[in-house]
Coordinates of C-alpha atoms in Angstrom, one line a residue:
M1 CA -0.2 0.0 -0.3
F2 CA 3.0 2.3 0.7
N3 CA 2.9 3.2 -3.4
Y4 CA -0.6 4.2 -3.2
I5 CA -0.1 6.4 0.1
K6 CA 2.7 8.0 -1.6
F7 CA 0.6 8.5 -5.1
A8 CA -2.6 10.0 -3.4
I9 CA -0.6 12.1 -0.9
F10 CA 0.8 13.7 -4.0
Q11 CA -2.5 14.1 -5.7
F12 CA -3.9 16.1 -2.9
I13 CA -1.1 17.9 -2.5
G14 CA -0.5 18.8 -6.3
F15 CA -4.5 19.8 -7.0
I16 CA -4.9 21.7 -3.8
L17 CA -1.7 24.0 -4.7
S18 CA -2.9 24.1 -8.3
L19 CA -5.9 26.1 -6.9
F20 CA -4.6 29.9 -7.8
K21 CA -3.9 28.6 -11.1
L22 CA -7.2 27.0 -11.4
N23 CA -8.8 30.1 -10.2
K24 CA -6.9 32.2 -12.6
F25 CA -8.2 29.8 -15.5
L26 CA -11.9 29.9 -14.7
K27 CA -12.0 33.5 -14.3
S28 CA -10.1 34.5 -17.3
P29 CA -10.4 31.7 -20.1
D30 CA -9.6 33.2 -22.6
K31 CA -6.3 34.7 -21.6
Y32 CA -4.7 32.1 -21.8
T33 CA -3.6 29.3 -24.2
M34 CA -5.0 25.4 -23.9
E35 CA -1.3 24.7 -23.5
N36 CA -1.2 26.7 -20.7
K37 CA -4.1 25.2 -19.2
F38 CA -2.5 21.7 -20.0
S39 CA 0.8 21.7 -18.8
F40 CA -0.4 21.1 -14.8
L41 CA -2.0 18.2 -15.6
K42 CA 0.0 16.5 -18.2
N43 CA 3.2 17.4 -15.2
Q44 CA 0.9 16.3 -12.7
A45 CA 0.4 12.9 -14.3
K46 CA 4.0 12.1 -15.7
N47 CA 5.4 13.3 -11.9
S48 CA 2.6 11.0 -10.3
L49 CA 3.7 8.0 -12.5
K50 CA 7.3 8.7 -11.8
L51 CA 6.8 9.2 -8.1
V52 CA 5.5 5.2 -8.0
N53 CA 7.9 3.8 -10.8
I54 CA 5.9 3.4 -13.5
N55 CA 7.8 3.9 -16.3
V56 CA 6.2 4.6 -19.9
N57 CA 8.1 3.8 -23.5
I58 CA 6.3 5.7 -26.2
L59 CA 5.6 4.2 -29.5
G60 CA 4.7 5.6 -32.9
K61 CA 4.7 9.3 -31.6
D62 CA 5.5 10.5 -35.2
K63 CA 2.3 8.9 -36.9
I64 CA 0.0 11.4 -34.8
P65 CA -1.6 13.9 -37.7
K66 CA -0.6 17.6 -36.6
E67 CA -4.5 18.0 -37.1
P68 CA -7.1 17.5 -34.2
V69 CA -7.9 13.8 -33.8
L70 CA -10.0 11.4 -32.1
F71 CA -7.7 9.2 -29.7
V72 CA -9.3 5.9 -29.2
V73 CA -7.9 4.3 -26.0
N74 CA -7.9 0.9 -24.4
H75 CA -8.7 0.8 -20.5
S76 CA -7.4 -2.0 -18.7
S77 CA -6.2 0.0 -15.4
M78 CA -7.4 2.7 -13.2
L79 CA -4.2 4.4 -14.0
D80 CA -4.9 4.9 -17.7
S81 CA -5.9 7.8 -17.6
Y82 CA -2.7 9.2 -16.2
I83 CA -0.9 7.0 -18.8
L84 CA -2.6 8.7 -21.3
I85 CA -2.2 12.5 -20.6
S86 CA 1.2 12.1 -19.6
S87 CA 2.1 10.7 -23.1
V88 CA -0.4 12.8 -25.7
D89 CA 1.6 15.5 -27.5
R90 CA -1.3 18.2 -27.2
P91 CA -4.2 19.2 -25.3
I92 CA -7.0 16.7 -25.3
G93 CA -9.9 16.4 -23.5
C94 CA -11.4 13.2 -22.4
I95 CA -15.2 11.6 -22.5
I96 CA -16.1 10.8 -19.1
A97 CA -18.5 8.3 -17.7
D98 CA -21.5 10.7 -16.4
E99 CA -21.1 9.2 -12.6
P100 CA -21.1 11.2 -9.4
I101 CA -17.9 9.7 -8.5
W102 CA -16.6 11.4 -11.7
K103 CA -18.5 14.4 -12.0
K104 CA -18.2 15.4 -7.8
M105 CA -14.7 15.2 -7.4
P106 CA -13.7 18.2 -6.2
I107 CA -11.1 20.1 -8.0
V108 CA -10.5 18.0 -10.4
N109 CA -13.7 18.1 -11.9
K110 CA -13.0 21.7 -12.6
W111 CA -9.4 20.7 -14.4
A112 CA -11.9 18.4 -16.5
S113 CA -13.9 21.7 -17.2
V114 CA -11.2 23.9 -18.4
I115 CA -9.5 21.1 -20.7
K116 CA -13.0 20.6 -22.1
C117 CA -13.8 17.1 -20.7
I118 CA -17.5 16.1 -21.7
Y119 CA -19.1 14.0 -19.3
I120 CA -21.9 11.3 -20.9
N121 CA -24.5 9.3 -20.0
R122 CA -24.3 6.0 -20.9
H123 CA -28.5 5.3 -19.9
N124 CA -29.7 8.2 -22.1
N125 CA -29.1 8.1 -25.5
R126 CA -30.5 11.8 -26.0
E127 CA -28.1 13.2 -23.3
A128 CA -25.2 10.9 -25.4
L129 CA -26.1 12.1 -28.7
N130 CA -25.7 15.7 -27.4
S131 CA -22.1 14.7 -25.7
I132 CA -20.7 13.4 -28.9
L133 CA -22.5 16.6 -30.5
E134 CA -20.3 18.8 -27.9
A135 CA -16.9 16.6 -28.7
S136 CA -17.6 17.1 -32.2
N137 CA -17.6 20.8 -32.1
N138 CA -14.6 20.6 -29.9
I139 CA -12.2 18.6 -32.5
I140 CA -13.8 20.9 -35.3
N141 CA -12.5 24.2 -33.0
G142 CA -8.9 22.5 -33.2
H143 CA -9.1 20.4 -29.9
S144 CA -8.3 16.8 -29.8
M145 CA -10.4 14.5 -27.8
A146 CA -9.9 11.4 -26.4
V147 CA -12.1 8.1 -25.7
F148 CA -12.5 4.8 -24.0
P149 CA -14.6 3.1 -25.9
E150 CA -14.9 -0.3 -23.9
G151 CA -16.9 2.0 -21.5
D152 CA -15.3 0.3 -18.7
L153 CA -12.2 -1.6 -17.1
T154 CA -11.3 -4.5 -19.5
W155 CA -11.5 -7.1 -17.2
I156 CA -14.9 -5.8 -15.7
K157 CA -16.3 -6.3 -18.7
D158 CA -14.7 -9.2 -19.8
S159 CA -12.1 -11.2 -17.6
K160 CA -10.9 -13.5 -20.8
S161 CA -10.4 -10.5 -23.0
L162 CA -7.2 -8.1 -24.4
V163 CA -9.6 -5.6 -25.5
S164 CA -13.5 -5.7 -24.6
E165 CA -15.8 -5.2 -26.9
F166 CA -16.7 -1.3 -27.8
K167 CA -19.3 0.6 -27.7
S168 CA -19.3 1.8 -31.4
G169 CA -21.4 5.2 -30.7
A170 CA -18.2 6.4 -29.3
L171 CA -17.0 6.6 -32.5
K172 CA -19.4 9.3 -34.3
I173 CA -17.6 11.8 -32.5
A174 CA -15.0 11.1 -35.5
Y175 CA -17.5 11.2 -38.0
K176 CA -19.0 14.0 -37.1
A177 CA -16.0 15.9 -36.6
K178 CA -14.8 13.9 -40.0
C179 CA -11.4 14.3 -38.4
P180 CA -9.2 11.3 -37.9
I181 CA -8.7 8.3 -35.2
V182 CA -5.9 7.6 -34.0
P183 CA -5.8 4.5 -31.6
L184 CA -3.4 4.0 -28.5
V185 CA -3.0 1.5 -27.6
I186 CA -1.9 0.9 -23.2
K187 CA 0.5 -2.5 -23.1
N188 CA 0.9 -4.2 -19.6
S189 CA -1.1 -1.8 -17.8
R190 CA -3.5 -4.3 -16.0
E191 CA -1.3 -4.7 -13.1
T192 CA -0.1 -1.3 -12.4
Y193 CA -3.3 -0.8 -10.2
S194 CA -5.2 -3.8 -8.4
G195 CA -8.9 -3.2 -7.6
Y196 CA -11.8 -1.2 -9.5
E197 CA -12.2 1.4 -6.3
P198 CA -10.5 5.0 -5.9
I199 CA -8.5 3.1 -3.3
G200 CA -6.4 0.1 -4.5
K201 CA -2.3 -1.2 -4.8
I202 CA -0.2 0.4 -6.9
K203 CA 2.4 -1.7 -8.5
S204 CA 5.9 -0.3 -10.0
I205 CA 6.5 -1.7 -13.7
N206 CA 7.1 -0.5 -16.9
V207 CA 4.2 -0.1 -19.7
E208 CA 4.2 0.5 -23.0
I209 CA 2.3 2.7 -25.5
E210 CA 1.8 2.6 -28.9
F211 CA -0.2 5.2 -31.4
L212 CA -0.9 2.7 -34.5
E213 CA -1.4 4.3 -37.9
P214 CA -4.5 7.3 -38.6
V215 CA -7.8 6.1 -39.3
Y216 CA -9.1 7.7 -42.0
L217 CA -11.7 5.1 -43.3
H218 CA -15.1 7.0 -41.9
I219 CA -13.7 10.2 -43.7
N220 CA -13.4 8.3 -47.0
N221 CA -16.5 5.9 -46.3
P222 CA -19.0 7.5 -44.4
K223 CA -21.7 5.5 -44.6
M224 CA -19.6 2.9 -43.0
K225 CA -21.6 2.0 -39.7
T226 CA -19.3 2.5 -36.5
M227 CA -19.9 -0.9 -35.5
D228 CA -17.6 -2.4 -38.6
L229 CA -14.8 0.5 -37.8
A230 CA -15.0 -0.4 -34.0
K231 CA -14.2 -4.0 -34.8
L232 CA -11.3 -3.4 -37.6
I233 CA -9.9 -0.9 -34.8
R234 CA -9.9 -3.1 -32.0
E235 CA -8.9 -5.9 -34.0
D236 CA -5.2 -4.3 -34.5
M237 CA -5.3 -3.2 -30.9
I238 CA -5.1 -6.7 -29.8
N239 CA -3.0 -7.9 -32.3
T240 CA -0.6 -5.0 -31.2
I241 CA -0.9 -6.3 -27.2
L242 CA -0.4 -10.2 -28.9
E243 CA 2.9 -9.1 -30.4
F244 CA 3.8 -7.0 -27.2
D245 CA 2.8 -9.9 -25.0
N246 CA 4.6 -12.6 -26.9
K247 CA 8.1 -10.8 -27.3
Y248 CA 7.6 -10.0 -23.6
N249 CA 6.9 -13.5 -23.0
K250 CA 10.1 -14.7 -25.1
S251 CA 12.5 -12.1 -23.3
A252 CA 11.7 -13.5 -19.7
T253 CA 11.7 -17.0 -20.9
S254 CA 15.5 -16.5 -22.6
I255 CA 16.8 -14.8 -19.4

């Protein structure tokens, strides 16, 4: 539990100390660039992982288009949001489940608003569509977004799957924004955090993330079903994780 205690204390102190900066951004949002606003969260995420010796190796950054994109990310650990934010090359907003535990978290919910995160109601289709439209408008206006389309932790949905089935409606964000989709595969993060609650055990291990080739299929063929596109992206993610696992297991065997 020592890693978790260190991590939790660092979050408490970091976000408390960020209040002055946060209030400046909230009072005068147009006075500061999104890079200014995002830099605190990126540094907080990087330093948090470093504190508990979770090292992140990043592959494929050169594949990310310069234009705004929708990052599509697999989700097997409660720390994946830290891994994501510490690894991207630009400010992003995230699609977050419209649940009280996230929406009412003090200070953090204000930062989420500052970087244009959007809450999505998974139980109300009309509200979910409004969130999708808001996210696509963010991208149209130059602000990349990220979504975990599994909708929950992989192993909670399907304990036998490397990447569980997507809620394909999340990809409509890219259809409406007419932007590229960049699949982001997080590998070996399952063991970074044990549990499904805000309190758990954190394990110091190496994690690798890989940005895959950007996807334009939905732009070239707008009539392509989101379900079919989701299947293709998910399969690519699974194959990438399998390649990593095979390489890792071979290396471990040869030692």
